[in-house]
Amino acid sequence: MTAFGSSTNINSTNVTSETKAVTTGPARVYGIHASGPAAAGDITLTNGSGGTELFKIKKGGHVHDIVMNFPQPIYFSSSVYSAFTTEQVTSLTVLHS
């Protein structure tokens, strides 16, 4: 699969726990898909565990799923680390290379 005319292979990682490493090294994130009950909450992606927050979105209380494709990939120089609360988000899929 190619994105935006590039020849980069894109991988996906599904996360179901509240805080977890999505990648073990540098990566570019192209988008996310989040599922959960109709409850408000935050989804964040940081540059490594406890690193700089590079992406944050607030999930509305009336929303079950969020699909977001980024216009340009977000570069994580260390690793991609996700955080959310399982009462608001039960599954997060991160598209990355």
PDB file of N, CA and C in Angstrom, residues 20-86:
ATOM      1  N   LYS A  20       1.085   2.102  25.821  1.00  0.00           N
ATOM      2  CA  LYS A  20       1.852   1.044  25.164  1.00  0.00           C
ATOM      3  C   LYS A  20       2.728   1.626  24.064  1.00  0.00           C
ATOM      4  N   ALA A  21       3.892   1.001  23.863  1.00  0.00           N
ATOM      5  CA  ALA A  21       4.749   1.350  22.733  1.00  0.00           C
ATOM      6  C   ALA A  21       4.109   0.794  21.462  1.00  0.00           C
ATOM      7  N   VAL A  22       3.934   1.643  20.472  1.00  0.00           N
ATOM      8  CA  VAL A  22       3.369   1.231  19.192  1.00  0.00           C
ATOM      9  C   VAL A  22       4.479   0.744  18.279  1.00  0.00           C
ATOM     10  N   THR A  23       5.644   1.430  18.309  1.00  0.00           N
ATOM     11  CA  THR A  23       6.816   1.023  17.534  1.00  0.00           C
ATOM     12  C   THR A  23       8.018   0.929  18.457  1.00  0.00           C
ATOM     13  N   THR A  24       9.060   0.236  18.012  1.00  0.00           N
ATOM     14  CA  THR A  24      10.274   0.109  18.814  1.00  0.00           C
ATOM     15  C   THR A  24      11.381   1.039  18.339  1.00  0.00           C
ATOM     16  N   GLY A  25      11.135   1.810  17.329  1.00  0.00           N
ATOM     17  CA  GLY A  25      12.129   2.747  16.814  1.00  0.00           C
ATOM     18  C   GLY A  25      11.457   3.905  16.129  1.00  0.00           C
ATOM     19  N   PRO A  26      12.244   4.743  15.453  1.00  0.00           N
ATOM     20  CA  PRO A  26      11.681   5.899  14.756  1.00  0.00           C
ATOM     21  C   PRO A  26      10.590   5.488  13.766  1.00  0.00           C
ATOM     22  N   ALA A  27       9.602   6.354  13.596  1.00  0.00           N
ATOM     23  CA  ALA A  27       8.495   6.038  12.689  1.00  0.00           C
ATOM     24  C   ALA A  27       7.782   7.309  12.264  1.00  0.00           C
ATOM     25  N   ARG A  28       7.076   7.181  11.162  1.00  0.00           N
ATOM     26  CA  ARG A  28       6.175   8.224  10.699  1.00  0.00           C
ATOM     27  C   ARG A  28       4.749   7.695  10.833  1.00  0.00           C
ATOM     28  N   VAL A  29       3.877   8.487  11.450  1.00  0.00           N
ATOM     29  CA  VAL A  29       2.488   8.080  11.644  1.00  0.00           C
ATOM     30  C   VAL A  29       1.627   8.802  10.604  1.00  0.00           C
ATOM     31  N   TYR A  30       0.829   8.004   9.876  1.00  0.00           N
ATOM     32  CA  TYR A  30       0.000   8.516   8.790  1.00  0.00           C
ATOM     33  C   TYR A  30      -1.456   8.720   9.184  1.00  0.00           C
ATOM     34  N   GLY A  31      -1.893   8.069  10.257  1.00  0.00           N
ATOM     35  CA  GLY A  31      -3.276   8.218  10.679  1.00  0.00           C
ATOM     36  C   GLY A  31      -3.613   7.255  11.795  1.00  0.00           C
ATOM     37  N   ILE A  32      -4.843   7.393  12.305  1.00  0.00           N
ATOM     38  CA  ILE A  32      -5.309   6.537  13.400  1.00  0.00           C
ATOM     39  C   ILE A  32      -6.761   6.137  13.163  1.00  0.00           C
ATOM     40  N   HIS A  33      -7.157   5.060  13.816  1.00  0.00           N
ATOM     41  CA  HIS A  33      -8.564   4.672  13.946  1.00  0.00           C
ATOM     42  C   HIS A  33      -8.755   4.295  15.408  1.00  0.00           C
ATOM     43  N   ALA A  34      -9.703   4.931  16.069  1.00  0.00           N
ATOM     44  CA  ALA A  34      -9.985   4.653  17.472  1.00  0.00           C
ATOM     45  C   ALA A  34     -11.441   4.220  17.616  1.00  0.00           C
ATOM     46  N   SER A  35     -11.660   3.191  18.434  1.00  0.00           N
ATOM     47  CA  SER A  35     -13.011   2.690  18.721  1.00  0.00           C
ATOM     48  C   SER A  35     -13.249   2.715  20.216  1.00  0.00           C
ATOM     49  N   GLY A  36     -14.503   2.878  20.584  1.00  0.00           N
ATOM     50  CA  GLY A  36     -14.856   2.839  21.988  1.00  0.00           C
ATOM     51  C   GLY A  36     -16.304   3.215  22.199  1.00  0.00           C
ATOM     52  N   PRO A  37     -16.734   3.201  23.450  1.00  0.00           N
ATOM     53  CA  PRO A  37     -18.120   3.572  23.753  1.00  0.00           C
ATOM     54  C   PRO A  37     -18.320   5.076  23.579  1.00  0.00           C
ATOM     55  N   ALA A  38     -19.555   5.497  23.661  1.00  0.00           N
ATOM     56  CA  ALA A  38     -19.874   6.924  23.567  1.00  0.00           C
ATOM     57  C   ALA A  38     -19.521   7.596  24.889  1.00  0.00           C
ATOM     58  N   ALA A  39     -18.222   7.824  25.081  1.00  0.00           N
ATOM     59  CA  ALA A  39     -17.728   8.472  26.293  1.00  0.00           C
ATOM     60  C   ALA A  39     -16.551   9.357  25.904  1.00  0.00           C
ATOM     61  N   ALA A  40     -16.492  10.568  26.460  1.00  0.00           N
ATOM     62  CA  ALA A  40     -15.434  11.518  26.120  1.00  0.00           C
ATOM     63  C   ALA A  40     -14.099  11.085  26.700  1.00  0.00           C
ATOM     64  N   GLY A  41     -13.020  11.370  25.970  1.00  0.00           N
ATOM     65  CA  GLY A  41     -11.683  11.043  26.449  1.00  0.00           C
ATOM     66  C   GLY A  41     -10.608  11.571  25.507  1.00  0.00           C
ATOM     67  N   ASP A  42      -9.356  11.459  25.932  1.00  0.00           N
ATOM     68  CA  ASP A  42      -8.216  11.930  25.156  1.00  0.00           C
ATOM     69  C   ASP A  42      -7.427  10.751  24.595  1.00  0.00           C
ATOM     70  N   ILE A  43      -6.859  10.952  23.404  1.00  0.00           N
ATOM     71  CA  ILE A  43      -5.927  10.003  22.801  1.00  0.00           C
ATOM     72  C   ILE A  43      -4.656  10.794  22.522  1.00  0.00           C
ATOM     73  N   THR A  44      -3.521  10.309  22.999  1.00  0.00           N
ATOM     74  CA  THR A  44      -2.261  10.996  22.752  1.00  0.00           C
ATOM     75  C   THR A  44      -1.231  10.033  22.184  1.00  0.00           C
ATOM     76  N   LEU A  45      -0.354  10.582  21.355  1.00  0.00           N
ATOM     77  CA  LEU A  45       0.805   9.862  20.847  1.00  0.00           C
ATOM     78  C   LEU A  45       2.031  10.690  21.218  1.00  0.00           C
ATOM     79  N   THR A  46       3.000  10.047  21.874  1.00  0.00           N
ATOM     80  CA  THR A  46       4.197  10.757  22.305  1.00  0.00           C
ATOM     81  C   THR A  46       5.432  10.153  21.662  1.00  0.00           C
ATOM     82  N   ASN A  47       6.498  10.958  21.652  1.00  0.00           N
ATOM     83  CA  ASN A  47       7.790  10.527  21.127  1.00  0.00           C
ATOM     84  C   ASN A  47       8.492   9.728  22.221  1.00  0.00           C
ATOM     85  N   GLY A  48       8.208   8.432  22.293  1.00  0.00           N
ATOM     86  CA  GLY A  48       8.741   7.569  23.340  1.00  0.00           C
ATOM     87  C   GLY A  48       7.917   7.674  24.611  1.00  0.00           C
ATOM     88  N   SER A  49       8.193   6.800  25.564  1.00  0.00           N
ATOM     89  CA  SER A  49       7.490   6.795  26.844  1.00  0.00           C
ATOM     90  C   SER A  49       7.867   8.038  27.640  1.00  0.00           C
ATOM     91  N   GLY A  50       6.888   8.860  27.963  1.00  0.00           N
ATOM     92  CA  GLY A  50       7.151  10.076  28.729  1.00  0.00           C
ATOM     93  C   GLY A  50       7.776  11.193  27.915  1.00  0.00           C
ATOM     94  N   GLY A  51       7.839  11.017  26.593  1.00  0.00           N
ATOM     95  CA  GLY A  51       8.444  12.028  25.724  1.00  0.00           C
ATOM     96  C   GLY A  51       7.470  13.128  25.342  1.00  0.00           C
ATOM     97  N   THR A  52       7.878  13.911  24.370  1.00  0.00           N
ATOM     98  CA  THR A  52       7.084  15.034  23.894  1.00  0.00           C
ATOM     99  C   THR A  52       5.800  14.544  23.236  1.00  0.00           C
ATOM    100  N   GLU A  53       4.708  15.168  23.590  1.00  0.00           N
ATOM    101  CA  GLU A  53       3.419  14.857  22.992  1.00  0.00           C
ATOM    102  C   GLU A  53       3.378  15.467  21.590  1.00  0.00           C
ATOM    103  N   LEU A  54       3.262  14.615  20.569  1.00  0.00           N
ATOM    104  CA  LEU A  54       3.251  15.094  19.190  1.00  0.00           C
ATOM    105  C   LEU A  54       1.859  15.089  18.569  1.00  0.00           C
ATOM    106  N   PHE A  55       0.925  14.366  19.186  1.00  0.00           N
ATOM    107  CA  PHE A  55      -0.448  14.331  18.682  1.00  0.00           C
ATOM    108  C   PHE A  55      -1.398  14.115  19.844  1.00  0.00           C
ATOM    109  N   LYS A  56      -2.482  14.894  19.873  1.00  0.00           N
ATOM    110  CA  LYS A  56      -3.522  14.715  20.886  1.00  0.00           C
ATOM    111  C   LYS A  56      -4.856  15.062  20.260  1.00  0.00           C
ATOM    112  N   ILE A  57      -5.836  14.235  20.527  1.00  0.00           N
ATOM    113  CA  ILE A  57      -7.196  14.501  20.058  1.00  0.00           C
ATOM    114  C   ILE A  57      -8.164  14.190  21.197  1.00  0.00           C
ATOM    115  N   LYS A  58      -9.185  15.007  21.305  1.00  0.00           N
ATOM    116  CA  LYS A  58     -10.241  14.784  22.297  1.00  0.00           C
ATOM    117  C   LYS A  58     -11.395  14.075  21.602  1.00  0.00           C
ATOM    118  N   LYS A  59     -11.727  12.904  22.096  1.00  0.00           N
ATOM    119  CA  LYS A  59     -12.854  12.127  21.571  1.00  0.00           C
ATOM    120  C   LYS A  59     -14.122  12.610  22.263  1.00  0.00           C
ATOM    121  N   GLY A  60     -15.104  13.006  21.481  1.00  0.00           N
ATOM    122  CA  GLY A  60     -16.359  13.504  22.034  1.00  0.00           C
ATOM    123  C   GLY A  60     -17.168  12.412  22.708  1.00  0.00           C
ATOM    124  N   GLY A  61     -18.016  12.787  23.637  1.00  0.00           N
ATOM    125  CA  GLY A  61     -18.834  11.838  24.372  1.00  0.00           C
ATOM    126  C   GLY A  61     -19.900  11.156  23.533  1.00  0.00           C
ATOM    127  N   HIS A  62     -20.216  11.702  22.375  1.00  0.00           N
ATOM    128  CA  HIS A  62     -21.237  11.125  21.498  1.00  0.00           C
ATOM    129  C   HIS A  62     -20.627  10.286  20.375  1.00  0.00           C
ATOM    130  N   VAL A  63     -19.304  10.164  20.350  1.00  0.00           N
ATOM    131  CA  VAL A  63     -18.598   9.507  19.244  1.00  0.00           C
ATOM    132  C   VAL A  63     -18.156   8.101  19.631  1.00  0.00           C
ATOM    133  N   HIS A  64     -18.435   7.123  18.771  1.00  0.00           N
ATOM    134  CA  HIS A  64     -17.961   5.758  18.996  1.00  0.00           C
ATOM    135  C   HIS A  64     -16.611   5.520  18.328  1.00  0.00           C
ATOM    136  N   ASP A  65     -16.454   5.935  17.067  1.00  0.00           N
ATOM    137  CA  ASP A  65     -15.229   5.708  16.304  1.00  0.00           C
ATOM    138  C   ASP A  65     -14.693   7.014  15.737  1.00  0.00           C
ATOM    139  N   ILE A  66     -13.371   7.082  15.641  1.00  0.00           N
ATOM    140  CA  ILE A  66     -12.688   8.205  15.008  1.00  0.00           C
ATOM    141  C   ILE A  66     -11.742   7.627  13.963  1.00  0.00           C
ATOM    142  N   VAL A  67     -11.790   8.153  12.745  1.00  0.00           N
ATOM    143  CA  VAL A  67     -10.816   7.825  11.704  1.00  0.00           C
ATOM    144  C   VAL A  67     -10.161   9.129  11.301  1.00  0.00           C
ATOM    145  N   MET A  68      -8.837   9.181  11.396  1.00  0.00           N
ATOM    146  CA  MET A  68      -8.126  10.398  11.041  1.00  0.00           C
ATOM    147  C   MET A  68      -6.917  10.061  10.185  1.00  0.00           C
ATOM    148  N   ASN A  69      -6.889  10.615   8.972  1.00  0.00           N
ATOM    149  CA  ASN A  69      -5.740  10.505   8.085  1.00  0.00           C
ATOM    150  C   ASN A  69      -5.018  11.844   8.121  1.00  0.00           C
ATOM    151  N   PHE A  70      -3.742  11.838   8.451  1.00  0.00           N
ATOM    152  CA  PHE A  70      -2.987  13.078   8.548  1.00  0.00           C
ATOM    153  C   PHE A  70      -2.585  13.559   7.148  1.00  0.00           C
ATOM    154  N   PRO A  71      -2.632  14.864   6.888  1.00  0.00           N
ATOM    155  CA  PRO A  71      -2.252  15.376   5.565  1.00  0.00           C
ATOM    156  C   PRO A  71      -0.775  15.126   5.262  1.00  0.00           C
ATOM    157  N   GLN A  72       0.053  15.107   6.278  1.00  0.00           N
ATOM    158  CA  GLN A  72       1.467  14.748   6.184  1.00  0.00           C
ATOM    159  C   GLN A  72       1.779  13.866   7.382  1.00  0.00           C
ATOM    160  N   PRO A  73       2.673  12.888   7.239  1.00  0.00           N
ATOM    161  CA  PRO A  73       2.974  12.044   8.390  1.00  0.00           C
ATOM    162  C   PRO A  73       3.653  12.829   9.514  1.00  0.00           C
ATOM    163  N   ILE A  74       3.406  12.397  10.746  1.00  0.00           N
ATOM    164  CA  ILE A  74       4.061  12.973  11.923  1.00  0.00           C
ATOM    165  C   ILE A  74       5.266  12.099  12.236  1.00  0.00           C
ATOM    166  N   TYR A  75       6.464  12.702  12.333  1.00  0.00           N
ATOM    167  CA  TYR A  75       7.697  11.953  12.558  1.00  0.00           C
ATOM    168  C   TYR A  75       7.986  11.823  14.057  1.00  0.00           C
ATOM    169  N   PHE A  76       8.187  10.608  14.507  1.00  0.00           N
ATOM    170  CA  PHE A  76       8.566  10.291  15.888  1.00  0.00           C
ATOM    171  C   PHE A  76      10.014   9.793  15.841  1.00  0.00           C
ATOM    172  N   SER A  77      10.954  10.547  16.371  1.00  0.00           N
ATOM    173  CA  SER A  77      12.377  10.219  16.253  1.00  0.00           C
ATOM    174  C   SER A  77      12.818   9.101  17.188  1.00  0.00           C
ATOM    175  N   SER A  78      12.092   8.866  18.261  1.00  0.00           N
ATOM    176  CA  SER A  78      12.448   7.822  19.227  1.00  0.00           C
ATOM    177  C   SER A  78      11.617   6.564  18.988  1.00  0.00           C
ATOM    178  N   SER A  79      10.336   6.658  19.271  1.00  0.00           N
ATOM    179  CA  SER A  79       9.353   5.595  19.044  1.00  0.00           C
ATOM    180  C   SER A  79       7.974   6.218  19.218  1.00  0.00           C
ATOM    181  N   VAL A  80       6.965   5.493  18.794  1.00  0.00           N
ATOM    182  CA  VAL A  80       5.588   5.969  18.953  1.00  0.00           C
ATOM    183  C   VAL A  80       5.018   5.298  20.203  1.00  0.00           C
ATOM    184  N   TYR A  81       4.498   6.084  21.105  1.00  0.00           N
ATOM    185  CA  TYR A  81       3.941   5.590  22.358  1.00  0.00           C
ATOM    186  C   TYR A  81       2.527   6.148  22.492  1.00  0.00           C
ATOM    187  N   SER A  82       1.548   5.299  22.737  1.00  0.00           N
ATOM    188  CA  SER A  82       0.152   5.741  22.816  1.00  0.00           C
ATOM    189  C   SER A  82      -0.339   5.749  24.255  1.00  0.00           C
ATOM    190  N   ALA A  83      -1.330   6.619  24.502  1.00  0.00           N
ATOM    191  CA  ALA A  83      -1.962   6.670  25.824  1.00  0.00           C
ATOM    192  C   ALA A  83      -3.432   7.058  25.649  1.00  0.00           C
ATOM    193  N   PHE A  84      -4.288   6.343  26.362  1.00  0.00           N
ATOM    194  CA  PHE A  84      -5.721   6.635  26.400  1.00  0.00           C
ATOM    195  C   PHE A  84      -6.302   5.907  27.596  1.00  0.00           C
ATOM    196  N   THR A  85      -7.551   6.171  27.917  1.00  0.00           N
ATOM    197  CA  THR A  85      -8.240   5.486  29.007  1.00  0.00           C
ATOM    198  C   THR A  85      -9.225   4.493  28.405  1.00  0.00           C
ATOM    199  N   THR A  86      -9.168   3.234  28.845  1.00  0.00           N
ATOM    200  CA  THR A  86      -9.983   2.184  28.225  1.00  0.00           C
ATOM    201  C   THR A  86     -11.486   2.365  28.453  1.00  0.00           C
TER     202      THR A  86
END
